[in-house]
Short mmCIF file of C-alpha atoms and ligand atoms in Angstrom, two decimals:
data_model
loop_
_atom_site.label_atom_id
_atom_site.label_comp_id
_atom_site.label_asym_id
_atom_site.label_seq_id
_atom_site.Cartn_x
_atom_site.Cartn_y
_atom_site.Cartn_z
CA UNK D 1 -53.92 -35.14 69.75
CA UNK D 2 -52.64 -34.23 66.36
CA UNK D 3 -49.44 -36.42 66.87
CA UNK D 4 -51.65 -39.17 67.94
CA UNK D 5 -53.72 -39.20 64.79
CA UNK D 6 -50.59 -39.06 62.80
CA UNK D 7 -49.40 -41.75 64.43
CA UNK D 8 -52.60 -43.93 64.00
CA UNK D 9 -52.73 -43.08 60.13
CA UNK D 10 -48.78 -43.91 59.81
CA UNK D 11 -49.29 -47.31 61.22
CA UNK D 12 -52.36 -48.13 59.56
CA UNK D 13 -50.53 -47.17 56.24
CA UNK D 14 -47.50 -49.17 57.36
CA UNK D 15 -49.76 -52.18 58.04
CA UNK D 16 -51.73 -51.78 54.51
CA UNK D 17 -48.03 -51.50 52.94
CA UNK D 18 -47.10 -54.62 54.44
CA UNK D 19 -50.14 -56.60 53.34
CA UNK D 20 -49.85 -55.29 50.06
CA UNK D 21 -46.50 -56.38 49.82
CA UNK D 22 -47.10 -59.64 51.02
CA UNK D 23 -50.41 -60.62 48.98
CA UNK D 24 -49.07 -59.13 45.55
CA UNK D 25 -47.06 -62.25 44.54
CA UNK D 26 -47.96 -65.67 43.61
CA UNK D 27 -45.47 -68.10 43.78
CA UNK D 28 -44.55 -67.84 40.00
CA UNK D 29 -44.95 -63.93 40.15
CA UNK D 30 -41.67 -63.21 42.53
CA UNK D 31 -40.71 -59.43 42.55
CA UNK D 32 -36.88 -58.48 42.83
CA UNK D 33 -35.74 -58.08 46.34
CA UNK D 34 -35.10 -54.92 48.04
CA UNK D 35 -34.68 -53.07 51.18
CA UNK D 36 -37.62 -52.57 53.41
CA UNK D 37 -39.60 -49.39 52.49
CA UNK D 38 -41.07 -46.81 55.07
CA UNK D 39 -44.91 -45.42 54.26
CA UNK D 40 -44.84 -42.11 52.57
CA UNK D 41 -40.88 -41.86 51.70
CA UNK D 42 -40.13 -45.62 50.81
CA UNK D 43 -36.35 -45.67 50.21
CA UNK D 44 -35.88 -42.21 50.25
CA UNK D 45 -33.67 -41.92 53.12
CA UNK D 46 -31.47 -44.16 51.37
CA UNK D 47 -31.61 -42.74 48.15
CA UNK D 48 -31.73 -39.26 48.27
CA UNK D 49 -28.04 -38.20 47.96
CA UNK D 50 -26.27 -39.33 44.91
CA UNK D 51 -28.78 -42.37 44.16
CA UNK D 52 -26.24 -44.06 41.62
CA UNK D 53 -23.75 -44.65 45.07
CA UNK D 54 -26.54 -45.68 47.02
CA UNK D 55 -27.77 -48.02 44.54
CA UNK D 56 -24.26 -49.74 44.35
CA UNK D 57 -24.12 -50.03 48.13
CA UNK D 58 -27.81 -51.78 48.03
CA UNK D 59 -26.86 -53.68 45.14
CA UNK D 60 -24.12 -55.60 47.08
CA UNK D 61 -27.01 -56.73 49.56
CA UNK D 62 -29.99 -57.23 46.95
CA UNK D 63 -28.38 -58.03 44.02
CA UNK D 64 -28.30 -57.21 40.26
CA UNK D 65 -32.44 -56.69 39.94
CA UNK D 66 -33.51 -54.81 42.85
CA UNK D 67 -36.90 -53.17 43.78
CA UNK D 68 -36.64 -49.48 45.64
CA UNK D 69 -39.28 -47.23 46.40
CA UNK D 70 -38.78 -43.75 45.50
CA UNK D 71 -41.77 -42.23 47.76
CA UNK D 72 -44.38 -44.49 46.85
CA UNK D 73 -43.12 -45.19 43.16
CA UNK D 74 -42.41 -48.65 43.15
CA UNK D 75 -39.04 -49.11 40.89
CA UNK D 76 -36.76 -51.87 39.78
CA UNK D 77 -33.36 -51.11 38.97
CA UNK D 78 -31.32 -53.47 36.56
CA UNK D 79 -27.81 -53.82 36.70
CA UNK D 80 -27.32 -56.89 34.81
CA UNK D 81 -26.31 -56.85 31.32
CA UNK D 82 -28.20 -60.02 30.43
CA UNK D 83 -31.11 -58.96 32.20
CA UNK D 84 -31.12 -55.79 30.44
CA UNK D 85 -31.23 -57.41 27.10
CA UNK D 86 -34.21 -59.34 28.07
CA UNK D 87 -36.27 -56.79 29.54
CA UNK D 88 -35.38 -53.88 27.23
CA UNK D 89 -34.83 -55.62 24.10
CA UNK D 90 -36.58 -59.18 23.97
CA UNK D 91 -39.48 -57.60 25.57
CA UNK D 92 -39.34 -53.99 24.19
CA UNK D 93 -43.27 -54.08 23.46
CA UNK D 94 -43.97 -53.97 27.32
CA UNK D 95 -40.96 -51.64 28.09
CA UNK D 96 -40.45 -48.84 25.65
CA UNK D 97 -42.83 -46.37 27.27
CA UNK D 98 -41.54 -43.81 29.48
CA UNK D 99 -42.44 -43.31 33.26
CA UNK D 100 -43.93 -39.89 33.10
CA UNK D 101 -44.28 -37.82 36.19
CA UNK D 102 -45.92 -34.62 36.41
CA UNK D 103 -42.92 -32.37 35.43
CA UNK D 104 -42.13 -34.37 32.63
CA UNK D 105 -46.11 -34.04 31.51
CA UNK D 106 -45.46 -30.14 31.91
CA UNK D 107 -42.56 -30.01 29.33
CA UNK D 108 -43.79 -32.67 26.86
CA UNK D 109 -47.37 -32.68 27.05
CA UNK D 110 -46.95 -36.07 25.86
CA UNK D 111 -46.45 -34.43 22.53
CA UNK D 112 -43.09 -34.48 22.14
CA UNK D 113 -40.41 -37.25 21.96
CA UNK D 114 -38.59 -37.45 25.41
CA UNK D 115 -41.77 -37.82 27.34
CA UNK D 116 -44.43 -39.16 24.96
CA UNK D 117 -45.35 -42.62 24.47
CA UNK D 118 -47.37 -44.67 21.96
CA UNK D 119 -47.90 -44.28 18.47
CA UNK D 120 -47.52 -40.56 19.00
CA UNK D 121 -43.73 -40.99 20.38
CA UNK D 122 -42.93 -43.71 17.15
CA UNK D 123 -44.05 -41.02 14.52
CA UNK D 124 -41.97 -38.56 15.85
CA UNK D 125 -39.10 -40.61 16.96
CA UNK D 126 -38.88 -41.92 13.71
CA UNK D 127 -38.73 -38.74 11.81
CA UNK D 128 -36.15 -37.19 14.22
CA UNK D 129 -34.09 -40.20 13.94
CA UNK D 130 -34.14 -39.90 10.03
CA UNK D 131 -33.05 -36.57 10.44
CA UNK D 132 -30.29 -37.07 12.60
CA UNK D 133 -29.08 -39.96 9.84
CA UNK D 134 -29.05 -37.24 7.42
CA UNK D 135 -27.62 -34.77 9.18
CA UNK D 136 -24.25 -36.76 9.51
CA UNK D 137 -23.96 -36.83 5.42
CA UNK D 138 -24.89 -33.22 5.24
CA UNK D 139 -21.25 -31.37 4.91
CA UNK D 140 -22.81 -27.90 5.42
CA UNK D 141 -24.24 -28.59 8.68
CA UNK D 142 -21.31 -30.82 10.18
CA UNK D 143 -18.90 -27.82 8.89
CA UNK D 144 -20.98 -25.50 11.20
CA UNK D 145 -20.29 -27.92 14.39
CA UNK D 146 -16.58 -27.82 13.45
CA UNK D 147 -16.77 -23.98 12.96
CA UNK D 148 -18.61 -23.95 16.45
CA UNK D 149 -15.45 -25.79 17.98
CA UNK D 150 -13.00 -23.19 16.95
CA UNK D 151 -15.09 -20.68 18.28
CA UNK D 152 -14.87 -22.47 21.81
CA UNK D 153 -11.18 -22.95 21.20
CA UNK D 154 -10.79 -19.29 20.79
CA UNK D 155 -12.91 -18.22 23.87
CA UNK D 156 -10.32 -20.03 25.81
CA UNK D 157 -7.63 -17.87 24.39
CA UNK D 158 -8.30 -14.68 27.08
CA UNK D 159 -7.70 -16.74 30.02
CA UNK D 160 -4.68 -18.37 28.93
CA UNK D 161 -2.96 -14.93 27.61
CA UNK D 162 -4.09 -13.27 30.89
CA UNK D 163 -3.20 -15.71 33.37
CA UNK D 164 -6.93 -15.86 34.51
CA UNK D 165 -8.44 -19.39 36.05
CA UNK D 166 -11.88 -20.46 34.24
CA UNK D 167 -14.26 -23.06 34.92
CA UNK D 168 -14.44 -24.89 31.75
CA UNK D 169 -17.68 -26.29 32.06
CA UNK D 170 -19.17 -22.90 31.77
CA UNK D 171 -17.81 -22.78 28.16
CA UNK D 172 -18.34 -26.21 27.23
CA UNK D 173 -21.95 -25.68 27.94
CA UNK D 174 -22.00 -22.47 25.60
CA UNK D 175 -20.48 -24.58 22.78
CA UNK D 176 -23.06 -27.45 23.22
CA UNK D 177 -25.84 -25.15 23.42
CA UNK D 178 -24.33 -22.86 20.15
CA UNK D 179 -24.32 -26.24 18.47
CA UNK D 180 -28.07 -26.75 19.05
CA UNK D 181 -29.18 -23.17 18.56
CA UNK D 182 -27.65 -23.11 15.19
CA UNK D 183 -29.07 -26.78 14.52
CA UNK D 184 -32.69 -25.36 15.06
CA UNK D 185 -32.56 -21.77 15.00
CA UNK D 186 -29.71 -20.73 12.80
CA UNK D 187 -28.50 -18.42 15.48
CA UNK D 188 -25.38 -18.81 18.02
CA UNK D 189 -24.70 -16.79 21.37
CA UNK D 190 -21.55 -15.13 22.24
CA UNK D 191 -19.11 -16.83 24.70
CA UNK D 192 -19.09 -13.91 26.98
CA UNK D 193 -21.03 -15.37 29.82
CA UNK D 194 -22.29 -11.49 30.72
CA UNK D 195 -23.95 -11.33 27.13
CA UNK D 196 -26.26 -14.25 27.10
CA UNK D 197 -28.67 -14.81 24.53
CA UNK D 198 -32.52 -14.81 26.01
CA UNK D 199 -32.75 -18.30 25.04
CA UNK D 200 -29.73 -19.71 27.19
CA UNK D 201 -31.17 -17.69 29.86
CA UNK D 202 -34.66 -19.30 29.96
CA UNK D 203 -33.14 -22.73 29.41
CA UNK D 204 -31.01 -22.23 32.67
CA UNK D 205 -33.96 -21.50 34.55
CA UNK D 206 -35.90 -24.33 33.44
CA UNK D 207 -33.18 -26.71 34.26
CA UNK D 208 -33.05 -25.08 37.92
CA UNK D 209 -36.45 -25.50 38.40
CA UNK D 210 -35.95 -29.44 37.12
CA UNK D 211 -33.77 -29.78 39.94
CA UNK D 212 -36.47 -28.96 42.48
CA UNK D 213 -39.40 -30.57 39.97
CA UNK D 214 -37.94 -33.66 41.35
CA UNK D 215 -39.18 -33.20 44.95
CA UNK D 216 -42.67 -32.09 43.57
CA UNK D 217 -43.09 -35.07 41.65
CA UNK D 218 -42.64 -37.44 44.31
CA UNK D 219 -44.70 -35.42 47.01
CA UNK D 220 -47.29 -33.66 44.98
CA UNK D 221 -48.66 -32.24 48.08
CA UNK D 222 -45.51 -29.74 48.21
CA UNK D 223 -47.16 -28.01 45.23
CA UNK D 224 -49.43 -25.88 47.47
CA UNK D 225 -45.99 -24.53 49.01
CA UNK D 226 -43.96 -24.52 45.86
CA UNK D 227 -46.43 -22.96 43.33
CA UNK D 228 -43.89 -20.16 42.32
CA UNK D 229 -41.44 -22.95 41.22
CA UNK D 230 -43.97 -24.34 38.67
CA UNK D 231 -45.11 -20.61 37.37
CA UNK D 232 -41.04 -19.98 37.09
CA UNK D 233 -41.00 -23.20 34.95
CA UNK D 234 -43.81 -22.74 32.88
CA UNK D 235 -42.25 -19.03 31.64
CA UNK D 236 -39.35 -19.78 30.89
CA UNK D 237 -40.41 -22.92 28.90
CA UNK D 238 -43.07 -20.57 27.29
CA UNK D 239 -40.06 -18.49 26.22
CA UNK D 240 -38.17 -21.63 24.65
CA UNK D 241 -41.49 -22.58 22.96
CA UNK D 242 -42.43 -19.27 21.32
CA UNK D 243 -38.61 -18.65 20.24
CA UNK D 244 -39.03 -22.35 18.32
CA UNK D 245 -42.43 -21.37 17.08
CA UNK D 246 -41.07 -18.30 15.22
CA UNK D 247 -38.35 -20.28 13.65
CA UNK D 248 -40.61 -23.30 12.51
CA UNK D 249 -42.62 -20.70 10.68
CA UNK D 250 -39.44 -19.09 9.27
CA UNK D 251 -38.24 -22.70 8.06
CA UNK D 252 -41.55 -23.66 6.72
CA UNK D 253 -41.81 -20.93 4.32
CA UNK D 254 -38.65 -20.94 3.55
CA UNK D 255 -38.60 -24.75 2.46
CA UNK D 256 -42.05 -24.01 0.86
CA UNK D 257 -40.45 -21.61 -1.35
CA UNK D 258 -37.37 -23.75 -2.03
CA UNK D 259 -37.59 -27.20 -0.72
CA UNK D 260 -33.97 -28.35 -1.78
CA UNK D 261 -32.64 -25.75 0.62
CA UNK D 262 -31.30 -27.59 3.86
CA UNK D 263 -29.52 -25.39 6.23
CA UNK D 264 -29.70 -27.21 9.67
CA UNK D 265 -31.49 -29.98 11.44
CA UNK D 266 -35.03 -28.52 11.55
CA UNK D 267 -34.95 -27.94 7.76
CA UNK D 268 -34.18 -31.77 7.52
CA UNK D 269 -37.30 -32.54 10.10
CA UNK D 270 -39.60 -30.69 8.64
CA UNK D 271 -38.83 -31.98 4.98
CA UNK D 272 -38.93 -35.13 6.22
CA UNK D 273 -42.44 -34.43 7.58
CA UNK D 274 -43.65 -32.94 4.48
CA UNK D 275 -42.35 -35.95 2.57
CA UNK D 276 -44.10 -38.66 5.24
CA UNK D 277 -47.18 -40.16 4.06
CA UNK D 278 -49.32 -38.33 6.93
CA UNK D 279 -47.48 -34.87 7.07
CA UNK D 280 -50.37 -33.42 8.79
CA UNK D 281 -50.22 -35.68 11.89
CA UNK D 282 -47.03 -33.25 12.77
CA UNK D 283 -48.45 -30.32 13.95
CA UNK D 284 -46.54 -26.82 15.23
CA UNK D 285 -46.93 -28.17 18.81
CA UNK D 286 -45.27 -31.47 18.33
CA UNK D 287 -42.72 -29.49 16.57
CA UNK D 288 -41.83 -26.76 19.07
CA UNK D 289 -42.12 -29.45 21.84
CA UNK D 290 -39.13 -31.13 20.02
CA UNK D 291 -36.85 -28.37 19.73
CA UNK D 292 -37.02 -27.83 23.75
CA UNK D 293 -36.42 -31.55 24.25
CA UNK D 294 -33.48 -31.24 21.90
CA UNK D 295 -32.15 -28.06 23.98
CA UNK D 296 -32.68 -29.82 27.28
CA UNK D 297 -31.60 -33.49 26.41
CA UNK D 298 -29.00 -32.49 23.93
CA UNK D 299 -26.56 -29.89 25.98
CA UNK D 300 -25.88 -30.59 29.38
CA UNK D 301 -25.31 -34.07 28.55
CA UNK D 302 -22.83 -33.82 26.10
CA UNK D 303 -20.92 -30.41 28.03
CA UNK D 304 -20.61 -32.58 31.03
CA UNK D 305 -19.14 -35.32 29.16
CA UNK D 306 -16.59 -33.13 28.04
CA UNK D 307 -16.06 -31.30 31.73
CA UNK D 308 -15.38 -35.27 32.68
CA UNK D 309 -12.85 -36.07 29.94
CA UNK D 310 -10.96 -32.55 30.67
CA UNK D 311 -10.88 -33.43 34.90
CA UNK D 312 -9.84 -37.07 34.00
CA UNK D 313 -6.92 -35.66 31.44
CA UNK D 314 -5.69 -33.07 33.72
CA UNK D 315 -5.58 -35.65 36.90
CA UNK D 316 -3.59 -37.91 34.21
CA UNK D 317 -1.06 -35.36 32.53
CA UNK D 318 0.88 -38.50 30.96
CA UNK D 319 -2.86 -39.29 29.10
CA UNK D 320 -3.04 -35.71 28.09
CA UNK D 321 0.19 -35.48 26.40
CA UNK D 322 -0.25 -38.36 24.69
CA UNK D 323 -3.62 -37.30 23.08
CA UNK D 324 -2.14 -33.91 22.19
CA UNK D 325 0.71 -35.71 20.33
CA UNK D 326 -1.53 -37.97 18.82
CA UNK D 327 -3.50 -35.34 17.53
CA UNK D 328 -1.19 -32.77 16.22
CA UNK D 329 0.31 -35.95 14.36
CA UNK D 330 -3.27 -36.50 12.54
CA UNK D 331 -3.74 -32.74 12.01
CA UNK D 332 0.22 -32.59 10.66
CA UNK D 333 0.62 -29.73 13.27
CA UNK D 334 -2.65 -27.49 12.66
CA UNK D 335 -4.35 -26.23 15.57
CA UNK D 336 -7.84 -27.75 14.31
CA UNK D 337 -8.91 -30.98 14.09
CA UNK D 338 -11.97 -32.10 11.73
CA UNK D 339 -14.28 -35.06 11.88
CA UNK D 340 -12.72 -36.61 9.07
CA UNK D 341 -9.30 -37.44 10.80
CA UNK D 342 -11.38 -39.45 13.77
CA UNK D 343 -9.60 -42.53 12.42
CA UNK D 344 -6.02 -41.53 12.99
CA UNK D 345 -6.90 -40.96 16.81
CA UNK D 346 -7.23 -44.08 18.47
CA UNK D 347 -6.00 -43.04 21.97
CA UNK D 348 -8.03 -39.78 22.19
CA UNK D 349 -11.08 -42.16 20.73
CA UNK D 350 -10.47 -44.43 23.93
CA UNK D 351 -10.32 -41.45 26.11
CA UNK D 352 -13.44 -40.52 25.12
CA UNK D 353 -14.72 -43.83 25.61
CA UNK D 354 -13.64 -44.23 28.89
CA UNK D 355 -14.86 -40.84 30.07
CA UNK D 356 -18.39 -41.88 29.08
CA UNK D 357 -17.89 -45.20 30.97
CA UNK D 358 -16.68 -44.26 33.96
CA UNK D 359 -18.75 -40.93 34.82
CA UNK D 360 -22.13 -41.83 32.82
CA UNK D 361 -23.80 -38.62 32.94
CA UNK D 362 -27.29 -40.33 32.64
CA UNK D 363 -25.98 -42.55 35.56
CA UNK D 364 -29.50 -44.21 35.96
CA UNK D 365 -30.76 -43.45 32.48
CA UNK D 366 -34.24 -42.15 31.80
CA UNK D 367 -37.23 -44.20 33.61
CA UNK D 368 -39.11 -46.70 31.68
CA UNK D 369 -42.30 -48.02 32.79
CA UNK D 370 -43.51 -51.52 32.41
CA UNK D 371 -46.83 -51.44 30.35
CA UNK D 372 -47.28 -54.81 31.24
CA UNK D 373 -45.80 -57.32 33.73
CA UNK D 374 -42.61 -57.97 32.69
CA UNK D 375 -40.11 -61.32 33.19
CA UNK D 376 -36.57 -60.79 34.26
CA UNK D 377 -34.86 -63.72 35.20
CA UNK D 378 -36.86 -65.86 38.15
CA UNK D 379 -38.55 -62.49 38.82
CA UNK D 380 -41.51 -60.51 37.64
CA UNK D 381 -42.05 -56.72 37.05
CA UNK D 382 -45.17 -55.90 38.14
CA UNK D 383 -47.11 -53.76 35.42
CA UNK D 384 -47.30 -49.88 36.32
CA UNK D 385 -43.57 -49.94 38.07
CA UNK D 386 -41.06 -47.54 37.08
CA UNK D 387 -37.64 -49.33 35.69
CA UNK D 388 -34.18 -48.08 35.59
CA UNK D 389 -31.06 -49.05 33.92
CA UNK D 390 -27.63 -48.82 36.23
CA UNK D 391 -25.81 -47.36 33.71
CA UNK D 392 -23.21 -46.33 36.18
CA UNK D 393 -23.29 -49.84 38.17
CA UNK D 394 -22.84 -51.87 34.62
CA UNK D 395 -19.71 -49.66 34.31
CA UNK D 396 -18.21 -50.24 37.96
CA UNK D 397 -19.14 -54.40 38.15
CA UNK D 398 -15.23 -55.61 38.96
CA UNK D 399 -16.42 -59.09 37.01
CA UNK D 400 -16.59 -57.15 33.65
CA UNK D 401 -14.06 -54.11 33.98
CA UNK D 402 -10.41 -54.80 35.81
CA UNK D 403 -9.94 -52.10 38.16
CA UNK D 404 -13.32 -50.13 37.20
CA UNK D 405 -12.42 -46.79 39.03
CA UNK D 406 -9.56 -46.39 37.46
CA UNK D 407 -9.53 -43.76 34.30
CA UNK D 408 -7.73 -46.20 31.82
CA UNK D 409 -8.18 -45.68 28.20
CA UNK D 410 -6.02 -48.49 26.97
CA UNK D 411 -8.67 -51.18 28.43
CA UNK D 412 -10.53 -49.82 24.91
CA UNK D 413 -7.47 -50.89 22.69
CA UNK D 414 -6.52 -54.30 24.12
CA UNK D 415 -7.43 -56.90 21.34
CA UNK D 416 -9.23 -59.09 24.15
CA UNK D 417 -12.12 -56.58 25.15
CA UNK D 418 -14.54 -58.83 25.83
CA UNK D 419 -17.47 -57.32 27.69
CA UNK D 420 -21.16 -57.89 26.70
CA UNK D 421 -22.78 -54.81 24.78
CA UNK D 422 -25.05 -54.09 27.46
CA UNK D 423 -22.11 -53.58 30.00
CA UNK D 424 -21.58 -50.19 28.37
CA UNK D 425 -24.58 -48.27 27.55
CA UNK D 426 -24.15 -44.54 28.13
CA UNK D 427 -26.70 -43.84 25.99
CA UNK D 428 -29.40 -46.27 27.37
CA UNK D 429 -30.49 -49.34 24.97
CA UNK D 430 -33.54 -50.65 23.43
CA UNK D 431 -36.20 -48.84 21.21
CA UNK D 432 -35.70 -45.71 23.30
CA UNK D 433 -31.81 -45.45 23.18
CA UNK D 434 -30.56 -41.75 22.73
CA UNK D 435 -31.21 -40.41 19.06
CA UNK D 436 -28.32 -37.90 19.34
CA UNK D 437 -25.65 -39.99 20.17
CA UNK D 438 -23.73 -39.96 17.18
CA UNK D 439 -23.86 -35.84 17.39
CA UNK D 440 -22.63 -35.94 21.13
CA UNK D 441 -19.57 -38.06 20.08
CA UNK D 442 -18.72 -35.52 17.45
CA UNK D 443 -19.59 -32.71 19.59
CA UNK D 444 -16.82 -33.90 22.02
CA UNK D 445 -14.42 -35.29 19.67
CA UNK D 446 -14.64 -31.58 18.34
CA UNK D 447 -14.93 -29.42 21.32
CA UNK D 448 -12.23 -31.31 23.31
CA UNK D 449 -10.00 -32.39 20.42
CA UNK D 450 -9.67 -28.08 19.67
CA UNK D 451 -8.98 -26.97 23.02
CA UNK D 452 -6.09 -29.83 23.63
CA UNK D 453 -4.75 -28.90 20.41
CA UNK D 454 -4.46 -25.32 21.83
CA UNK D 455 -3.53 -25.04 25.40
CA UNK D 456 -2.19 -27.40 28.06
CA UNK D 457 -4.72 -27.81 31.07
CA UNK D 458 -3.68 -27.89 34.51
CA UNK D 459 -5.83 -27.53 37.74
CA UNK D 460 -5.89 -24.19 39.68
CA UNK D 461 -3.55 -25.81 42.59
CA UNK D 462 -1.67 -28.31 40.96
CA UNK D 463 -3.65 -31.00 42.73
CA UNK D 464 -5.89 -33.88 41.35
CA UNK D 465 -9.30 -32.41 40.83
CA UNK D 466 -12.06 -34.17 42.90
CA UNK D 467 -13.58 -36.51 40.49
CA UNK D 468 -16.51 -38.22 42.31
CA UNK D 469 -18.88 -35.07 41.10
CA UNK D 470 -22.49 -35.18 42.46
CA UNK D 471 -25.78 -35.81 41.00
CA UNK D 472 -27.91 -32.84 39.89
CA UNK D 473 -30.02 -33.36 36.68
CA UNK D 474 -27.27 -35.30 35.59
CA UNK D 475 -24.06 -36.75 37.02
CA UNK D 476 -21.72 -33.86 36.92
CA UNK D 477 -18.26 -32.84 38.04
CA UNK D 478 -18.18 -30.69 40.91
CA UNK D 479 -17.33 -26.77 40.15
CA UNK D 480 -13.43 -26.48 39.23
CA UNK D 481 -11.03 -23.89 37.78
CA UNK D 482 -8.26 -24.59 35.14
CA UNK D 483 -5.08 -22.69 34.61
CA UNK D 484 -3.96 -22.71 30.95
CA UNK D 485 -0.79 -22.71 29.16
CA UNK D 486 -1.31 -21.81 25.27
CA UNK D 487 0.87 -23.76 22.97
C1 HEM A 501 -23.00 -37.68 25.94
C2 HEM A 501 -24.12 -36.65 25.75
C3 HEM A 501 -25.58 -37.75 26.22
C4 HEM A 501 -25.67 -38.89 26.83
C5 HEM A 501 -24.80 -39.56 27.75
C6 HEM A 501 -27.02 -39.18 26.32
C7 HEM A 501 -27.84 -40.12 26.97
C8 HEM A 501 -29.17 -40.29 26.81
C9 HEM A 501 -29.59 -41.40 27.42
C10 HEM A 501 -29.34 -42.28 28.80
C11 HEM A 501 -30.92 -41.62 27.22
C12 HEM A 501 -32.08 -42.44 27.47
C13 HEM A 501 -32.23 -43.80 26.76
C14 HEM A 501 -33.03 -44.83 27.08
O1 HEM A 501 -34.46 -44.38 27.71
O2 HEM A 501 -32.72 -45.86 26.75
C15 HEM A 501 -31.20 -40.63 26.01
C16 HEM A 501 -32.40 -40.04 25.50
C17 HEM A 501 -32.53 -39.15 24.36
N1 HEM A 501 -31.28 -38.36 24.29
FE1 HEM A 501 -29.51 -38.26 24.78
N2 HEM A 501 -27.87 -38.31 25.68
C18 HEM A 501 -26.51 -37.50 25.14
C19 HEM A 501 -26.57 -36.04 24.10
C20 HEM A 501 -27.75 -36.21 23.41
C21 HEM A 501 -27.79 -34.94 22.19
C22 HEM A 501 -26.76 -34.28 21.65
C23 HEM A 501 -29.14 -35.36 22.18
C24 HEM A 501 -29.68 -34.36 20.76
C25 HEM A 501 -29.05 -33.17 20.18
C26 HEM A 501 -29.99 -36.04 22.46
C27 HEM A 501 -31.24 -36.43 22.81
C28 HEM A 501 -31.95 -37.36 23.14
C29 HEM A 501 -33.65 -37.52 22.98
C30 HEM A 501 -34.22 -36.95 22.23
C31 HEM A 501 -33.89 -38.65 23.64
C32 HEM A 501 -35.10 -39.16 23.99
C33 HEM A 501 -35.22 -40.50 23.07
C34 HEM A 501 -36.74 -41.20 22.72
O3 HEM A 501 -37.16 -40.94 24.03
O4 HEM A 501 -36.97 -41.87 22.30
N3 HEM A 501 -28.94 -36.68 23.44
N4 HEM A 501 -30.19 -39.87 26.11
#
């Protein structure tokens, strides 16, 4: 009986969905084409594992602007540089808002930067962007990042001298966490993986819950069974927020006594607020949520890119040798590189760009929503749809990139590189482009530069490492171990 009733319900839903799809569009209101979607799951059966690769396959049939359904969420995926510009730049007023799922609302409460919209987002984004601009010119703060990259190189030393293999990703993650922790709390943690700072432990738990969170966002009914996950997420977020609140209080007190004493990003942020026309708008809730945003958005992204870069340099030992020779020439033989020496390392800079192209960790960027109907070439993206930028697909387009699946840094050095800006968007594009891109590039340059100056990296078994990776909270490498030889 139950099966019979369920079949009837599914059949009715199927008909409703079919009729809705048919009736939604007049001639001038054509939605982008896409595969047929099933009731409840939409196209999840086609997209659930490695969605960036699944979308590549579907694109062959449906083209560069395509409609798919993540469960019942209507989603348009854009893989064409001209349409990206049309949608995210020319119609930015209709496409700057984030598509907010339940987990995003829990994290941001619509009072942060990653997951807020409207005037609230605009005000906080402006202050944060100004703070990042000033950070770049603040010698004392950039010096801290430089010193942290020397500590990262030291952290590999034990493995090199003892001959033990190590997973470099775990140390890269500690490095990017330490950078953000110093920018926000003036604290750092040991690289000893057994003695981790409580914030790092809490953040790891948050990331674990987020991986499960995706399923809950698509099927809220599962909340009944996975209540524990929500409680775990909230407890760990609370730990990060409380820690941030303490730090905000200390920073405010220090700046009220000495407004000129700027030691980190949080100081810059608070002093920008103090000198803004409406400082009372920026309450402590907004501030502590921005702190957790920076930990969430600015650590796994940069460290995964560093892991990809090292992986491709292991698989291409000639490139690794060439980078090291260039770095040693730039530093005059010293084992530590400075940001001021960036202009002397064009080949290494090209390798960083190539890693960001070939394995963009934000392979589908962060979702936006069409707040009104949006024109996209001959199609209309219906108000309320989720919109994704196909960052990975753009980087794999053979009409733009010669042999796109090959790690080839030379493509960035050739004088006839002529692809559109919107074909290479690892940091997204338009009004919500990544605010931390410059910091990320500096971290990758210093962190990977310094370890390459000190060690030769090889795979554990001497064979090339799997370079396909997997889609977790970001496009990540598979776990891999390296053998190190000290130089
Ligand atoms: C290689 C490293 C990184 C990559 C690939 C990356 C990528 C991205 C992407 C694709 C977006 C969405 C952009 C859009 O919607 O158009 C984004 C947003 C953002 N990123 Fe990054 N990111 C990186 C590092 C960082 C760092 C180091 C920070 C800060 C410490 C950061 C902070 C943010 C923030 C706050 C946003 C939200 C901006 C907004 O909604 O207005 N990211 N990032």
